[in-house]
Tab-separated table of C-alpha atoms in Angstrom:
chain	number	residue	atom	x	y	z
A	474	ASP	CA	98.750	104.157	104.436
A	475	ALA	CA	101.400	106.840	104.919
A	476	GLY	CA	103.507	104.721	107.226
A	477	VAL	CA	105.118	105.971	110.426
A	478	ILE	CA	105.706	109.695	110.152
A	479	GLN	CA	108.485	111.419	112.071
A	480	SER	CA	109.324	115.069	112.252
A	481	PRO	CA	111.575	116.859	111.843
A	482	ARG	CA	113.861	114.886	109.552
A	483	HIS	CA	116.871	116.861	110.707
A	484	GLU	CA	117.361	118.965	113.809
A	485	VAL	CA	120.367	121.029	114.742
A	486	THR	CA	120.324	122.651	118.145
A	487	GLU	CA	122.674	124.205	120.616
A	488	MET	CA	123.712	122.515	123.818
A	489	GLY	CA	121.303	123.265	126.611
A	490	GLN	CA	118.291	123.772	124.396
A	491	GLU	CA	115.121	121.724	124.550
A	492	VAL	CA	114.475	119.371	121.650
A	493	THR	CA	111.170	117.691	120.820
A	494	LEU	CA	110.907	114.877	118.315
A	495	ARG	CA	107.516	113.830	117.006
A	496	CYS	CA	106.005	110.630	115.746
A	497	LYS	CA	102.706	109.605	114.204
A	498	PRO	CA	102.308	105.809	114.197
A	499	ILE	CA	100.352	103.776	111.689
A	500	SER	CA	96.669	103.938	112.457
A	501	GLY	CA	95.504	100.919	114.411
A	502	HIS	CA	98.916	99.876	115.658
A	503	ASP	CA	98.974	99.013	119.367
A	504	TYR	CA	102.677	99.477	120.028
A	505	LEU	CA	105.008	102.411	119.604
A	506	PHE	CA	108.758	102.255	120.075
A	507	TRP	CA	111.500	104.877	120.268
A	508	TYR	CA	115.005	103.770	119.277
A	509	ARG	CA	118.295	105.657	119.117
A	510	GLN	CA	120.992	104.783	116.583
A	511	THR	CA	124.650	105.727	116.986
A	512	MET	CA	127.804	104.364	115.414
A	513	MET	CA	129.176	103.266	118.756
A	514	ARG	CA	126.114	101.695	120.327
A	515	GLY	CA	124.003	100.713	117.338
A	516	LEU	CA	120.228	100.619	117.735
A	517	GLU	CA	119.066	100.965	121.315
A	518	LEU	CA	115.504	100.828	122.567
A	519	LEU	CA	114.691	103.889	124.635
A	520	ILE	CA	111.053	103.307	125.518
A	521	TYR	CA	107.951	101.655	124.224
A	522	PHE	CA	104.216	102.116	124.664
A	523	ASN	CA	101.279	99.748	124.460
A	524	ASN	CA	97.891	101.398	123.931
A	525	ASN	CA	99.429	104.765	124.861
A	526	VAL	CA	100.806	103.475	128.177
A	527	PRO	CA	104.593	103.372	128.728
A	528	ILE	CA	105.606	99.754	129.303
A	529	ASP	CA	109.395	99.763	129.400
A	530	ASP	CA	111.451	102.923	129.776
A	531	SER	CA	114.589	101.244	131.069
A	532	GLY	CA	116.516	102.383	128.015
A	533	MET	CA	115.942	106.079	128.617
A	534	PRO	CA	119.456	107.359	129.300
A	535	GLU	CA	118.678	109.804	132.057
A	536	ASP	CA	116.144	112.243	133.400
A	537	ARG	CA	116.845	114.663	130.593
A	538	PHE	CA	114.867	112.355	128.331
A	539	SER	CA	111.103	112.045	128.501
A	540	ALA	CA	108.493	110.525	126.203
A	541	LYS	CA	104.751	110.877	126.027
A	542	MET	CA	101.932	109.383	124.055
A	543	PRO	CA	98.833	111.495	124.716
A	544	ASN	CA	96.745	109.582	122.198
A	545	ALA	CA	96.957	106.693	119.758
A	546	SER	CA	98.107	108.867	116.887
A	547	PHE	CA	100.895	110.914	118.401
A	548	SER	CA	104.025	110.564	120.501
A	549	THR	CA	106.869	112.861	121.469
A	550	LEU	CA	110.399	112.354	122.697
A	551	LYS	CA	111.818	115.341	124.506
A	552	ILE	CA	115.373	116.069	125.544
A	553	GLN	CA	115.889	118.901	128.009
A	554	PRO	CA	118.588	120.119	128.246
A	555	SER	CA	120.281	118.657	125.202
A	556	GLU	CA	123.971	117.719	125.172
A	557	PRO	CA	126.386	116.956	122.313
A	558	ARG	CA	126.405	113.258	123.265
A	559	ASP	CA	122.698	113.122	122.434
A	560	SER	CA	123.565	113.525	118.762
A	561	ALA	CA	122.149	110.469	117.000
A	562	VAL	CA	119.387	109.284	114.715
A	563	TYR	CA	116.160	108.730	116.615
A	564	PHE	CA	113.674	106.275	115.173
A	565	CYS	CA	110.059	105.792	115.959
A	566	ALA	CA	108.409	102.485	115.043
A	567	SER	CA	104.963	101.025	115.455
A	568	SER	CA	103.493	97.560	115.393
A	569	LEU	CA	100.334	95.572	115.746
A	570	TYR	CA	99.974	93.012	118.519
A	571	PRO	CA	101.543	90.540	118.512
A	572	VAL	CA	104.855	92.015	117.522
A	573	ASN	CA	105.845	88.795	115.805
A	574	TYR	CA	105.851	90.432	112.419
A	575	GLY	CA	108.380	93.094	113.317
A	576	TYR	CA	108.029	96.833	113.388
A	577	THR	CA	107.353	99.469	110.780
A	578	PHE	CA	109.914	102.214	111.204
A	579	GLY	CA	109.717	105.886	110.451
A	580	SER	CA	112.454	107.616	108.509
A	581	GLY	CA	114.138	108.833	111.659
A	582	THR	CA	115.224	112.224	112.948
A	583	ARG	CA	118.899	113.063	112.751
A	584	LEU	CA	119.681	115.187	115.795
A	585	THR	CA	122.864	117.203	116.008
A	586	VAL	CA	123.638	119.045	119.233
A	587	VAL	CA	126.445	121.585	118.881
B	451	ALA	CA	119.667	89.302	128.400
B	452	GLN	CA	119.667	88.360	124.791
B	453	THR	CA	122.465	89.532	122.544
B	454	VAL	CA	122.845	89.563	118.783
B	455	THR	CA	126.237	89.495	117.092
B	456	GLN	CA	127.061	90.328	113.505
B	457	SER	CA	130.717	89.498	113.062
B	458	GLN	CA	131.139	91.044	109.603
B	459	PRO	CA	131.205	94.855	109.797
B	460	GLU	CA	131.500	95.047	106.001
B	461	MET	CA	130.924	92.757	103.047
B	462	SER	CA	131.074	93.212	99.314
B	463	VAL	CA	129.641	91.279	96.394
B	464	GLN	CA	129.642	91.524	92.649
B	465	GLU	CA	126.369	92.300	90.974
B	466	ALA	CA	124.441	89.085	90.140
B	467	GLU	CA	126.499	87.050	92.607
B	468	THR	CA	125.391	85.559	95.928
B	469	VAL	CA	126.434	86.800	99.351
B	470	THR	CA	125.771	85.507	102.862
B	471	LEU	CA	125.630	87.730	105.933
B	472	SER	CA	126.203	86.113	109.317
B	473	CYS	CA	124.312	86.540	112.560
B	474	THR	CA	124.544	84.704	115.844
B	475	TYR	CA	122.524	85.282	118.968
B	476	ASP	CA	122.581	84.272	122.568
B	477	THR	CA	119.427	83.252	124.390
B	478	SER	CA	118.176	80.727	126.907
B	479	GLU	CA	114.690	80.782	125.447
B	480	SER	CA	113.287	78.152	123.135
B	481	ASP	CA	110.685	80.262	121.382
B	482	TYR	CA	111.524	83.523	119.665
B	483	TYR	CA	111.524	85.400	116.377
B	484	LEU	CA	114.400	86.538	114.235
B	485	PHE	CA	114.458	89.304	111.666
B	486	TRP	CA	116.666	90.874	109.068
B	487	TYR	CA	116.258	94.578	108.401
B	488	LYS	CA	117.781	96.589	105.589
B	489	GLN	CA	118.814	100.220	106.023
B	490	PRO	CA	119.735	101.908	102.729
B	491	PRO	CA	121.350	105.352	102.612
B	492	SER	CA	117.877	106.868	102.837
B	493	ARG	CA	117.967	105.725	106.488
B	494	GLN	CA	114.607	103.955	106.331
B	495	MET	CA	114.615	100.602	108.164
B	496	ILE	CA	112.941	97.993	105.967
B	497	LEU	CA	111.954	94.505	107.080
B	498	VAL	CA	113.510	91.972	104.724
B	499	ILE	CA	112.606	88.610	106.224
B	500	ARG	CA	111.493	86.974	109.463
B	501	GLN	CA	111.854	83.520	110.978
B	502	GLU	CA	109.888	81.822	113.733
B	503	ALA	CA	112.118	79.668	115.915
B	504	TYR	CA	109.616	76.845	116.188
B	505	LYS	CA	109.573	76.426	112.430
B	506	GLN	CA	112.393	74.315	111.043
B	507	GLN	CA	111.812	75.456	107.481
B	508	ASN	CA	113.989	78.348	106.449
B	509	ALA	CA	112.143	81.490	105.437
B	510	THR	CA	112.422	82.774	101.870
B	511	GLU	CA	111.362	86.072	100.301
B	512	ASN	CA	112.200	86.235	96.608
B	513	ARG	CA	116.000	86.602	96.352
B	514	PHE	CA	116.412	86.629	100.129
B	515	SER	CA	116.605	83.473	102.196
B	516	VAL	CA	117.860	82.516	105.618
B	517	ASN	CA	119.813	79.613	107.021
B	518	PHE	CA	118.428	79.120	110.505
B	519	GLN	CA	120.443	76.782	112.699
B	520	LYS	CA	118.664	76.757	116.064
B	521	ALA	CA	121.133	74.552	117.906
B	522	ALA	CA	124.019	76.702	116.775
B	523	LYS	CA	122.022	79.906	117.403
B	524	SER	CA	122.859	81.068	113.928
B	525	PHE	CA	120.673	83.034	111.507
B	526	SER	CA	122.436	83.964	108.275
B	527	LEU	CA	120.942	85.884	105.363
B	528	LYS	CA	121.629	84.855	101.794
B	529	ILE	CA	121.067	87.314	98.983
B	530	SER	CA	120.986	85.734	95.544
B	531	ASP	CA	121.466	87.533	92.241
B	532	SER	CA	122.665	90.664	94.073
B	533	GLN	CA	121.487	93.969	92.681
B	534	LEU	CA	122.874	97.475	93.084
B	535	GLY	CA	119.792	98.352	95.114
B	536	ASP	CA	120.755	95.750	97.705
B	537	ALA	CA	123.615	97.965	98.889
B	538	ALA	CA	122.751	98.919	102.458
B	539	MET	CA	123.344	98.216	106.123
B	540	TYR	CA	121.756	94.947	107.187
B	541	PHE	CA	120.684	94.368	110.760
B	542	CYS	CA	119.821	91.099	112.425
B	543	ALA	CA	117.285	91.308	115.267
B	544	TYR	CA	115.835	89.070	117.937
B	545	ARG	CA	112.518	89.151	119.717
B	546	SER	CA	111.414	86.929	122.568
B	547	ALA	CA	108.138	85.081	122.117
B	548	MET	CA	107.363	85.258	125.814
B	549	SER	CA	104.367	87.482	126.541
B	550	GLN	CA	105.806	89.314	129.495
B	551	GLY	CA	106.538	92.940	130.153
B	552	GLY	CA	109.611	94.170	128.352
B	553	SER	CA	109.681	91.358	125.816
B	554	GLU	CA	108.133	93.213	122.909
B	555	LYS	CA	111.393	94.904	122.071
B	556	LEU	CA	113.665	93.922	119.226
B	557	VAL	CA	117.326	93.459	120.106
B	558	PHE	CA	119.539	94.419	117.170
B	559	GLY	CA	123.020	93.480	116.090
B	560	LYS	CA	125.505	96.201	115.140
B	561	GLY	CA	124.934	95.676	111.439
B	562	THR	CA	126.836	94.664	108.291
B	563	LYS	CA	127.493	97.157	105.533
B	564	LEU	CA	126.961	95.503	102.162
B	565	THR	CA	128.545	96.978	99.051
B	566	VAL	CA	127.440	95.751	95.632
B	567	ASN	CA	130.014	96.226	92.886
B	568	PRO	CA	128.846	96.624	89.268
């Protein structure tokens, strides 16, 4: 098992550009989560999916952020247009149901918007 | 909404000694799960230990153990025989046991940075 795979590991982009972060969950996991980590706000849940369906997107900061899960093995988080305040580490995590045993996290994508 | 508080931004310990990291949480629920995650400099979030609120027995995983005080809403992590590889950020997290929409998320504390001195 390769674990949760995120790409890219690092992304540097200019303000106003579109950014797409990618995630491949562990095969067979029912849940997929996107978190953002910053020094000021810590780890914040952005959105999560159950069986490819978005369940809670209340943490998505604004309309510039969108997430999709077209199938059980792939999810994307897109920011368009990007802003410097979006700079953070973005984590993807997946889990079996029930989520009592915690998540398995990917290695994260460090996004820098200049 | 549930909140998780880690009151120690930084802690340090001598190699082979024992250290305890504090965590308190606020909830009106009676059934929930608590977790400790470790984040080393590699950035990978690693599950260290979990506790089910309905179990009175404190969870233990090798050198890691918890002191779960449900009435006090406290969930501290004790690391025994500290090793250099234990140096990391440690995050406490809460998850509701209620099977309702929006309750599958983990709520994290802000973390404690642990330094292990040789």
